[in-house]
CSV table of C-alpha atoms in Angstrom, one decimal:
chain,number,residue,atom,x,y,z
A,1,UNK,CA,156.6,126.6,98.8
A,2,UNK,CA,157.2,125.7,95.1
A,3,UNK,CA,156.3,122.0,94.5
A,4,UNK,CA,157.9,119.9,91.8
A,5,UNK,CA,156.2,117.2,89.9
A,6,UNK,CA,157.8,114.4,92.0
A,7,UNK,CA,156.5,116.0,95.2
A,8,UNK,CA,153.0,116.2,93.8
A,9,UNK,CA,153.0,112.6,92.6
A,10,UNK,CA,153.9,111.5,96.1
A,11,UNK,CA,151.0,113.4,97.6
A,12,UNK,CA,148.5,112.2,95.0
A,13,UNK,CA,149.6,108.6,95.7
A,14,UNK,CA,148.8,109.1,99.4
A,15,UNK,CA,145.3,110.3,98.6
A,16,UNK,CA,144.0,106.9,97.6
A,17,UNK,CA,144.3,103.7,99.7
A,18,UNK,CA,145.1,100.3,98.3
A,19,UNK,CA,142.7,99.1,95.6
A,20,UNK,CA,139.4,97.6,96.7
A,21,UNK,CA,136.0,96.7,95.3
A,22,UNK,CA,133.8,99.8,95.2
A,23,UNK,CA,130.1,99.1,95.6
A,24,UNK,CA,127.7,101.1,93.4
A,25,UNK,CA,124.8,102.7,95.2
A,26,UNK,CA,122.5,103.5,92.3
A,27,UNK,CA,122.4,103.9,88.5
A,28,UNK,CA,120.5,105.0,85.4
A,29,UNK,CA,120.1,103.9,81.8
A,30,UNK,CA,118.7,105.1,78.5
A,31,UNK,CA,116.2,102.2,78.6
A,32,UNK,CA,115.6,98.6,79.5
A,33,UNK,CA,114.0,95.8,77.6
A,34,UNK,CA,112.0,94.6,80.6
A,35,UNK,CA,111.4,96.0,84.0
A,36,UNK,CA,113.0,92.8,85.5
A,37,UNK,CA,116.2,93.5,83.5
A,38,UNK,CA,117.0,96.9,85.0
A,39,UNK,CA,120.3,98.6,85.9
A,40,UNK,CA,120.2,97.5,89.6
A,41,UNK,CA,120.8,93.9,88.3
A,42,UNK,CA,124.4,95.1,87.6
A,43,UNK,CA,125.2,95.4,91.2
A,44,UNK,CA,122.8,93.1,93.1
A,45,UNK,CA,125.6,90.6,93.8
A,46,UNK,CA,123.9,87.8,91.8
A,47,UNK,CA,126.0,86.1,89.2
A,48,UNK,CA,123.6,84.1,87.1
A,49,UNK,CA,124.4,84.7,83.4
A,50,UNK,CA,121.0,83.7,82.1
A,51,UNK,CA,118.5,86.4,81.2
A,52,UNK,CA,115.6,84.2,82.2
A,53,UNK,CA,116.8,84.3,85.8
A,54,UNK,CA,116.1,88.1,85.9
A,55,UNK,CA,119.6,88.8,87.4
A,56,UNK,CA,121.1,90.6,84.3
A,57,UNK,CA,120.8,94.0,82.7
A,58,UNK,CA,119.5,94.3,79.1
A,59,UNK,CA,119.2,97.6,77.3
A,60,UNK,CA,115.9,98.5,75.7
A,61,UNK,CA,117.4,99.0,72.2
A,62,UNK,CA,120.6,98.8,70.1
A,63,UNK,CA,120.4,102.5,69.0
A,64,UNK,CA,123.3,104.0,71.1
A,65,UNK,CA,122.3,102.5,74.4
A,66,UNK,CA,124.0,103.5,77.6
A,67,UNK,CA,124.0,102.5,81.3
A,68,UNK,CA,125.8,104.0,84.3
A,69,UNK,CA,126.3,103.1,87.9
A,70,UNK,CA,127.0,105.6,90.7
A,71,UNK,CA,129.6,105.3,93.5
A,72,UNK,CA,129.0,106.6,97.0
A,73,UNK,CA,132.3,108.6,96.9
A,74,UNK,CA,134.6,110.2,94.5
A,75,UNK,CA,137.3,107.6,93.7
A,76,UNK,CA,140.4,106.6,91.8
A,77,UNK,CA,139.3,103.8,89.4
A,78,UNK,CA,141.9,101.2,88.3
A,79,UNK,CA,139.8,98.4,86.8
A,80,UNK,CA,136.2,97.7,85.7
A,81,UNK,CA,135.1,94.1,85.3
A,82,UNK,CA,131.7,93.1,83.8
A,83,UNK,CA,130.1,89.6,83.8
A,84,UNK,CA,129.1,88.7,80.3
A,85,UNK,CA,125.8,87.1,79.4
A,86,UNK,CA,126.2,83.3,79.0
A,87,UNK,CA,123.0,82.0,77.4
A,88,UNK,CA,123.2,83.9,74.1
A,89,UNK,CA,124.9,86.5,72.0
A,90,UNK,CA,128.1,87.0,74.1
A,91,UNK,CA,129.8,88.6,71.1
A,92,UNK,CA,127.6,91.7,71.3
A,93,UNK,CA,129.7,93.0,74.2
A,94,UNK,CA,132.6,93.7,71.7
A,95,UNK,CA,133.1,97.4,71.3
A,96,UNK,CA,131.4,98.5,74.5
A,97,UNK,CA,133.1,101.8,75.7
A,98,UNK,CA,133.8,101.8,79.4
A,99,UNK,CA,134.1,105.3,80.9
A,100,UNK,CA,134.8,106.9,84.3
A,101,UNK,CA,132.8,110.0,84.8
A,102,UNK,CA,132.4,112.9,87.2
A,103,UNK,CA,128.7,113.2,88.0
A,104,UNK,CA,125.7,111.7,86.3
A,105,UNK,CA,124.7,112.1,82.7
A,106,UNK,CA,128.0,111.4,80.9
A,107,UNK,CA,129.0,115.1,80.7
A,108,UNK,CA,132.6,114.8,82.0
A,109,UNK,CA,133.9,111.3,81.2
A,110,UNK,CA,137.3,109.7,80.4
A,111,UNK,CA,137.7,106.5,78.5
A,112,UNK,CA,139.0,103.6,80.6
A,113,UNK,CA,138.9,101.1,77.7
A,114,UNK,CA,137.0,99.3,75.1
A,115,UNK,CA,135.8,95.6,75.4
A,116,UNK,CA,137.5,93.4,72.8
A,117,UNK,CA,137.4,89.8,74.1
A,118,UNK,CA,133.8,88.6,74.9
A,119,UNK,CA,133.9,85.2,76.7
A,120,UNK,CA,130.4,83.8,77.2
A,121,UNK,CA,129.2,83.8,80.8
A,122,UNK,CA,132.6,84.9,82.1
A,123,UNK,CA,134.2,88.1,83.5
A,124,UNK,CA,135.7,90.7,81.2
A,125,UNK,CA,138.4,92.9,82.7
A,126,UNK,CA,139.0,96.4,81.5
A,127,UNK,CA,142.1,98.1,83.0
A,128,UNK,CA,142.3,101.9,82.9
A,129,UNK,CA,145.6,102.8,81.1
A,130,UNK,CA,146.0,105.9,83.3
A,131,UNK,CA,144.8,107.1,86.7
A,132,UNK,CA,141.1,108.1,86.3
A,133,UNK,CA,139.0,109.8,88.9
A,134,UNK,CA,135.2,110.0,89.2
A,135,UNK,CA,132.0,108.9,91.0
A,136,UNK,CA,130.3,107.0,88.2
A,137,UNK,CA,131.1,104.4,85.6
A,138,UNK,CA,129.3,104.5,82.2
A,139,UNK,CA,129.0,101.9,79.5
A,140,UNK,CA,128.1,103.0,75.9
A,141,UNK,CA,127.6,101.0,72.8
A,142,UNK,CA,126.1,100.9,69.3
A,143,UNK,CA,124.4,97.5,69.9
A,144,UNK,CA,122.4,95.9,72.7
A,145,UNK,CA,124.1,95.9,76.1
A,146,UNK,CA,123.3,92.8,78.2
A,147,UNK,CA,125.6,92.2,81.2
A,148,UNK,CA,125.0,90.4,84.5
A,149,UNK,CA,127.2,92.1,87.0
A,150,UNK,CA,129.8,94.9,87.4
A,151,UNK,CA,132.8,95.1,89.7
A,152,UNK,CA,134.8,98.3,90.1
A,153,UNK,CA,138.3,98.3,91.6
A,154,UNK,CA,139.7,101.4,93.0
A,155,UNK,CA,140.0,103.5,96.2
A,156,UNK,CA,137.9,106.4,97.6
A,157,UNK,CA,139.6,109.7,97.3
A,158,UNK,CA,138.8,112.2,100.1
A,159,UNK,CA,137.8,115.6,98.9
A,160,UNK,CA,140.2,116.9,101.6
A,161,UNK,CA,143.5,115.3,102.4
A,162,UNK,CA,145.3,117.3,105.0
A,163,UNK,CA,144.9,120.8,103.7
A,164,UNK,CA,144.4,119.8,100.0
A,165,UNK,CA,141.0,120.5,98.6
A,166,UNK,CA,140.1,118.5,95.4
A,167,UNK,CA,137.7,120.2,92.9
A,168,UNK,CA,134.5,118.4,92.0
A,169,UNK,CA,133.5,120.3,88.8
A,170,UNK,CA,134.4,123.4,86.8
A,171,UNK,CA,133.8,125.6,83.7
A,172,UNK,CA,135.7,127.5,81.1
A,173,UNK,CA,135.2,130.1,78.4
A,174,UNK,CA,136.4,127.6,75.8
A,175,UNK,CA,139.0,124.9,75.1
A,176,UNK,CA,141.3,124.6,72.2
A,177,UNK,CA,140.3,120.9,71.7
A,178,UNK,CA,137.7,118.8,73.5
A,179,UNK,CA,140.3,116.6,75.1
A,180,UNK,CA,142.0,119.7,76.6
A,181,UNK,CA,139.1,120.7,78.7
A,182,UNK,CA,138.9,122.0,82.3
A,183,UNK,CA,138.7,118.6,83.9
A,184,UNK,CA,142.4,118.1,83.1
A,185,UNK,CA,143.1,120.6,85.9
A,186,UNK,CA,142.1,118.1,88.6
A,187,UNK,CA,142.4,114.6,87.0
A,188,UNK,CA,145.4,113.7,89.1
A,189,UNK,CA,147.7,113.4,86.1
A,190,UNK,CA,150.9,115.4,86.0
A,191,UNK,CA,152.3,115.2,82.4
A,192,UNK,CA,153.2,118.7,81.3
A,193,UNK,CA,153.1,117.9,77.6
A,194,UNK,CA,149.9,119.1,75.8
A,195,UNK,CA,150.1,116.1,73.4
A,196,UNK,CA,149.5,113.8,76.4
A,197,UNK,CA,146.0,115.2,76.7
A,198,UNK,CA,146.5,115.7,80.4
A,199,UNK,CA,146.5,119.5,80.4
A,200,UNK,CA,144.0,122.3,79.9
A,201,UNK,CA,144.4,124.7,77.0
A,202,UNK,CA,142.0,127.6,76.4
A,203,UNK,CA,140.7,128.3,72.9
A,204,UNK,CA,141.0,132.0,73.4
A,205,UNK,CA,144.0,134.2,73.8
A,206,UNK,CA,142.0,137.2,74.8
A,207,UNK,CA,139.6,137.3,77.8
A,208,UNK,CA,140.4,133.7,78.6
A,209,UNK,CA,139.1,132.2,81.8
A,210,UNK,CA,138.8,128.8,83.5
A,211,UNK,CA,137.5,127.9,86.9
A,212,UNK,CA,137.2,124.9,89.2
A,213,UNK,CA,134.5,124.4,91.8
A,214,UNK,CA,135.3,123.1,95.3
A,215,UNK,CA,132.9,120.8,97.3
A,216,UNK,CA,132.4,123.5,100.0
A,217,UNK,CA,133.2,127.1,100.9
A,218,UNK,CA,136.7,127.3,102.3
A,219,UNK,CA,139.5,129.6,103.4
A,220,UNK,CA,142.0,129.4,100.6
A,221,UNK,CA,145.7,129.6,101.7
A,222,UNK,CA,147.4,129.0,98.3
A,223,UNK,CA,146.8,127.8,94.8
A,224,UNK,CA,149.6,125.9,92.9
A,225,UNK,CA,149.4,125.4,89.2
A,226,UNK,CA,151.5,122.9,87.2
A,227,UNK,CA,152.8,124.9,84.2
A,228,UNK,CA,153.0,123.5,80.7
A,229,UNK,CA,156.5,122.1,80.0
A,230,UNK,CA,156.8,121.5,76.2
A,231,UNK,CA,156.3,125.0,75.0
A,232,UNK,CA,155.4,128.6,75.7
A,233,UNK,CA,155.7,128.5,79.5
A,234,UNK,CA,156.1,132.3,79.6
A,235,UNK,CA,152.4,132.7,78.6
A,236,UNK,CA,151.4,132.1,82.2
A,237,UNK,CA,153.0,135.4,83.2
A,238,UNK,CA,150.4,138.0,84.3
A,239,UNK,CA,147.6,135.4,84.8
A,240,UNK,CA,145.3,136.4,87.6
A,241,UNK,CA,144.3,133.8,90.2
A,242,UNK,CA,141.0,134.6,92.0
A,243,UNK,CA,138.9,133.1,94.7
A,244,UNK,CA,135.2,133.4,94.1
A,245,UNK,CA,131.8,132.7,95.6
A,246,UNK,CA,130.0,130.5,93.1
A,247,UNK,CA,126.6,131.7,94.0
A,248,UNK,CA,127.6,135.3,93.1
A,249,UNK,CA,130.3,134.6,90.6
A,250,UNK,CA,130.3,137.9,88.8
A,251,UNK,CA,130.5,140.2,91.8
A,252,UNK,CA,132.1,138.2,94.6
A,253,UNK,CA,135.7,137.4,93.5
A,254,UNK,CA,138.9,138.3,95.4
A,255,UNK,CA,142.3,138.4,94.0
A,256,UNK,CA,144.6,135.7,95.4
A,257,UNK,CA,147.6,136.8,93.3
A,258,UNK,CA,149.2,137.3,89.9
A,259,UNK,CA,151.6,134.8,88.4
A,260,UNK,CA,155.0,136.6,88.2
A,261,UNK,CA,157.3,133.5,87.6
A,262,UNK,CA,156.5,130.8,85.1
A,263,UNK,CA,159.0,127.9,85.3
A,264,UNK,CA,158.6,125.4,82.5
A,265,UNK,CA,157.0,122.1,83.5
A,266,UNK,CA,157.1,123.0,87.2
A,267,UNK,CA,154.7,124.2,89.9
A,268,UNK,CA,153.8,127.9,90.2
A,269,UNK,CA,152.7,128.7,93.8
A,270,UNK,CA,150.4,131.7,94.5
A,271,UNK,CA,149.9,132.5,98.1
A,272,UNK,CA,146.6,134.2,98.9
A,273,UNK,CA,146.1,137.0,101.4
A,274,UNK,CA,145.0,135.9,104.8
A,275,UNK,CA,141.3,135.3,105.3
A,276,UNK,CA,140.3,135.0,101.6
A,277,UNK,CA,137.3,132.7,101.2
A,278,UNK,CA,135.2,131.1,98.5
A,279,UNK,CA,134.2,127.9,96.7
A,280,UNK,CA,135.6,128.6,93.3
A,281,UNK,CA,139.2,129.1,92.0
A,282,UNK,CA,139.2,131.2,88.8
A,283,UNK,CA,142.1,132.0,86.4
A,284,UNK,CA,141.8,135.0,84.0
A,285,UNK,CA,144.2,136.0,81.3
A,286,UNK,CA,144.7,138.1,78.2
A,287,UNK,CA,146.8,135.2,76.7
A,288,UNK,CA,146.3,131.6,76.2
A,289,UNK,CA,145.9,129.6,79.5
A,290,UNK,CA,147.5,126.2,79.4
A,291,UNK,CA,148.0,124.5,82.8
A,292,UNK,CA,148.3,120.8,83.7
A,293,UNK,CA,147.1,120.3,87.3
A,294,UNK,CA,146.1,122.3,90.4
A,295,UNK,CA,146.9,121.9,94.0
A,296,UNK,CA,144.6,124.0,96.3
A,297,UNK,CA,145.4,124.4,99.9
A,298,UNK,CA,142.8,125.5,102.4
A,299,UNK,CA,140.3,124.5,105.1
A,300,UNK,CA,136.5,124.5,105.1
A,301,UNK,CA,135.1,127.7,106.7
A,302,UNK,CA,132.6,125.8,108.9
A,303,UNK,CA,131.0,122.5,109.5
A,304,UNK,CA,127.7,123.5,107.9
A,305,UNK,CA,128.3,125.0,104.5
A,306,UNK,CA,127.5,125.1,100.8
A,307,UNK,CA,127.7,121.9,98.8
A,308,UNK,CA,128.3,122.3,95.0
A,309,UNK,CA,126.5,119.7,92.9
A,310,UNK,CA,128.7,117.6,90.6
A,311,UNK,CA,126.0,116.5,88.2
A,312,UNK,CA,122.2,116.1,87.8
A,313,UNK,CA,119.3,114.8,85.7
A,314,UNK,CA,115.8,115.9,84.6
A,315,UNK,CA,112.6,114.7,83.0
A,316,UNK,CA,113.0,117.2,80.2
A,317,UNK,CA,113.8,120.8,79.3
A,318,UNK,CA,112.0,123.5,77.4
A,319,UNK,CA,115.1,124.3,75.4
A,320,UNK,CA,118.5,122.6,75.3
A,321,UNK,CA,120.2,125.7,76.7
A,322,UNK,CA,117.8,125.6,79.7
A,323,UNK,CA,118.9,122.2,81.0
A,324,UNK,CA,119.5,121.0,84.6
A,325,UNK,CA,123.1,122.3,84.7
A,326,UNK,CA,121.8,125.8,85.0
A,327,UNK,CA,120.6,125.2,88.6
A,328,UNK,CA,124.2,124.9,89.7
A,329,UNK,CA,126.3,126.8,87.2
A,330,UNK,CA,127.0,129.7,89.6
A,331,UNK,CA,125.3,132.3,87.4
A,332,UNK,CA,122.6,134.3,89.0
A,333,UNK,CA,120.7,136.1,86.2
A,334,UNK,CA,117.0,135.6,86.6
A,335,UNK,CA,116.2,136.6,83.0
A,336,UNK,CA,115.5,133.6,80.9
A,337,UNK,CA,116.9,135.4,77.8
A,338,UNK,CA,120.4,135.0,79.4
A,339,UNK,CA,120.1,131.2,79.3
A,340,UNK,CA,121.2,130.9,82.9
A,341,UNK,CA,118.0,129.2,84.3
A,342,UNK,CA,116.4,125.8,84.1
A,343,UNK,CA,112.9,125.5,82.6
A,344,UNK,CA,111.1,122.1,82.3
A,345,UNK,CA,109.0,121.3,79.3
A,346,UNK,CA,106.5,119.3,81.3
A,347,UNK,CA,103.8,120.9,83.3
A,348,UNK,CA,102.7,117.6,84.8
A,349,UNK,CA,105.0,115.3,86.7
A,350,UNK,CA,108.0,117.6,86.1
A,351,UNK,CA,111.2,116.9,88.0
A,352,UNK,CA,114.8,117.9,88.1
A,353,UNK,CA,117.7,116.7,90.2
A,354,UNK,CA,121.1,117.9,91.5
A,355,UNK,CA,123.7,115.2,92.4
A,356,UNK,CA,126.1,115.9,95.2
A,357,UNK,CA,129.7,114.7,95.1
A,358,UNK,CA,129.2,112.8,98.4
A,359,UNK,CA,126.4,112.0,100.8
A,360,UNK,CA,125.7,114.6,103.5
A,361,UNK,CA,123.2,115.7,106.1
A,362,UNK,CA,121.2,118.3,104.2
A,363,UNK,CA,120.3,121.4,106.3
A,364,UNK,CA,118.5,123.6,103.8
A,365,UNK,CA,117.9,124.2,100.1
A,366,UNK,CA,117.6,127.7,98.7
A,367,UNK,CA,116.0,128.4,95.2
A,368,UNK,CA,116.7,131.5,93.1
A,369,UNK,CA,113.4,132.3,91.3
A,370,UNK,CA,113.1,133.7,87.8
A,371,UNK,CA,112.0,137.3,86.9
A,372,UNK,CA,108.5,136.1,86.1
A,373,UNK,CA,105.7,133.8,87.1
A,374,UNK,CA,106.9,133.1,90.7
A,375,UNK,CA,103.4,131.9,91.4
A,376,UNK,CA,104.1,128.7,89.4
A,377,UNK,CA,106.5,127.6,92.1
A,378,UNK,CA,103.7,127.3,94.7
A,379,UNK,CA,103.3,123.6,95.4
A,380,UNK,CA,106.9,122.7,94.4
A,381,UNK,CA,108.2,119.7,96.4
A,382,UNK,CA,111.9,119.6,97.4
A,383,UNK,CA,113.2,116.2,98.4
A,384,UNK,CA,116.5,114.7,99.6
A,385,UNK,CA,117.2,111.2,98.3
A,386,UNK,CA,119.7,108.4,98.0
A,387,UNK,CA,121.3,107.9,94.6
A,388,UNK,CA,118.9,105.1,93.6
A,389,UNK,CA,115.8,106.9,94.8
A,390,UNK,CA,115.0,104.3,97.3
A,391,UNK,CA,115.1,106.7,100.3
A,392,UNK,CA,113.6,110.1,99.6
A,393,UNK,CA,112.1,112.4,102.2
A,394,UNK,CA,110.5,115.8,101.9
A,395,UNK,CA,112.7,118.7,102.8
A,396,UNK,CA,110.0,121.2,102.2
A,397,UNK,CA,107.3,122.6,99.9
A,398,UNK,CA,106.8,126.1,98.5
A,399,UNK,CA,103.5,127.1,99.9
A,400,UNK,CA,103.1,130.7,99.0
A,401,UNK,CA,104.5,133.4,96.8
A,402,UNK,CA,107.7,135.0,98.0
A,403,UNK,CA,108.7,138.6,97.5
A,404,UNK,CA,112.5,137.8,97.8
A,405,UNK,CA,114.4,136.4,94.9
A,406,UNK,CA,115.6,133.5,97.0
A,407,UNK,CA,113.3,130.9,98.6
A,408,UNK,CA,114.9,128.9,101.5
A,409,UNK,CA,113.4,125.7,102.8
A,410,UNK,CA,114.7,124.2,106.1
A,411,UNK,CA,115.1,120.5,105.8
A,412,UNK,CA,115.2,119.9,109.6
A,413,UNK,CA,117.3,116.7,109.2
A,414,UNK,CA,117.4,113.9,111.7
A,415,UNK,CA,121.0,113.5,113.0
A,416,UNK,CA,122.7,110.9,110.9
A,417,UNK,CA,120.7,111.5,107.7
A,418,UNK,CA,122.9,111.2,104.6
A,419,UNK,CA,121.6,112.0,101.2
A,420,UNK,CA,123.2,112.5,97.8
A,421,UNK,CA,120.4,113.8,95.5
A,422,UNK,CA,118.3,117.0,95.8
A,423,UNK,CA,115.1,116.4,93.8
A,424,UNK,CA,112.5,119.0,92.7
A,425,UNK,CA,109.0,117.7,91.8
A,426,UNK,CA,106.0,119.7,90.6
A,427,UNK,CA,102.7,119.5,88.7
A,428,UNK,CA,103.6,122.7,87.0
A,429,UNK,CA,106.5,123.8,84.9
A,430,UNK,CA,109.7,124.1,87.1
A,431,UNK,CA,111.6,127.4,86.5
A,432,UNK,CA,114.7,127.7,88.7
A,433,UNK,CA,117.8,129.9,88.1
A,434,UNK,CA,120.1,128.6,90.9
A,435,UNK,CA,120.1,126.4,94.0
A,436,UNK,CA,122.2,126.8,97.1
A,437,UNK,CA,122.5,123.7,99.2
A,438,UNK,CA,123.8,123.8,102.8
A,439,UNK,CA,124.8,120.7,104.6
A,440,UNK,CA,126.7,119.3,107.6
A,441,UNK,CA,129.9,118.2,106.0
A,442,UNK,CA,130.6,115.4,108.5
A,443,UNK,CA,134.2,115.0,107.4
A,444,UNK,CA,137.1,114.2,109.7
A,445,UNK,CA,139.7,116.8,108.8
């Protein structure tokens, strides 16, 4: 079935319920001025606007501070309200950038708005000018940030609605401009004009590729792509649409189909062969790729399956290109020279985390080891945690050297356990090339 833009807008509207207040379940910050003025004060329900009451957040410095809060589920965000400090310096809130992000760390964010009016001891409302989707809200500034509460208005978005599967992350060879990156393929916006900054545009016209990652392994029935409408629609002809297994991205891809018709500003529907499965949708072309939205139809393959992280964090990294994103980038080289593995700088108190898009009952965690020094993983603790770190339990510990490349730890969950963070802790350097997290999805289809 070919879907037009009006049909998609109707479906996207049904995905979210009426607006409601979304409660943060954790957060992080660059620094705080005092332990009593931490990020949790932003969502503790207390509305004193005096710093002396220890109910407000205060950044530790004015050198590009940031603070972010995490939601329990991926959501559509309409409005973000912050309660301004009332006992001093209310004007410092002017210029705070309010962003909606996918995952922790500020990697994939869209600007909701900038604070202009700064009433002392009162609420400041920032309305997002377009529909924004994410699971965290981030505040950035070039001065001190001191706010006393945050309220987020929106509605949870199910990662599956009927047969539609919504991506949680992605990747691309390149982008023509930063604002035309791969997140545009699943931001829920359906303008087909590149100038609206709602479409993806590759930087390459040869060997171009872009992919989106699904929250779980699924049987894919069809992939619909909204074609660019202001120019060059014919460039989509011949584009290959593939379904891949993210854990073995380079070798486990199946062809869903090739685009043979490219209507301007309209949906292109590619029906996959029966039984094709994977957790990644990949587009490859020898021409520029410029698409504006995706609609992926499928069903999860089983109730216990792989969960793809949507973000993460770490204590440190040996090199910038060996950061935490390498543990879930889908690349399985175990050679550090390929820059596809994570390596901590610390050999004492080292830690790295993977953030899941929603809370799940974690069944097992598998670790892909590097091509050297596997003995350094002995003693590694793998924990499953809530977003704020208040509820962590041990999934397992690496107790001996393994001869296989993959080490699997059985978390033996108690029925009803729901965790959002996988945390690796060690008193030795942590060197991991990929993680494979299996969980009970616990979703009503």
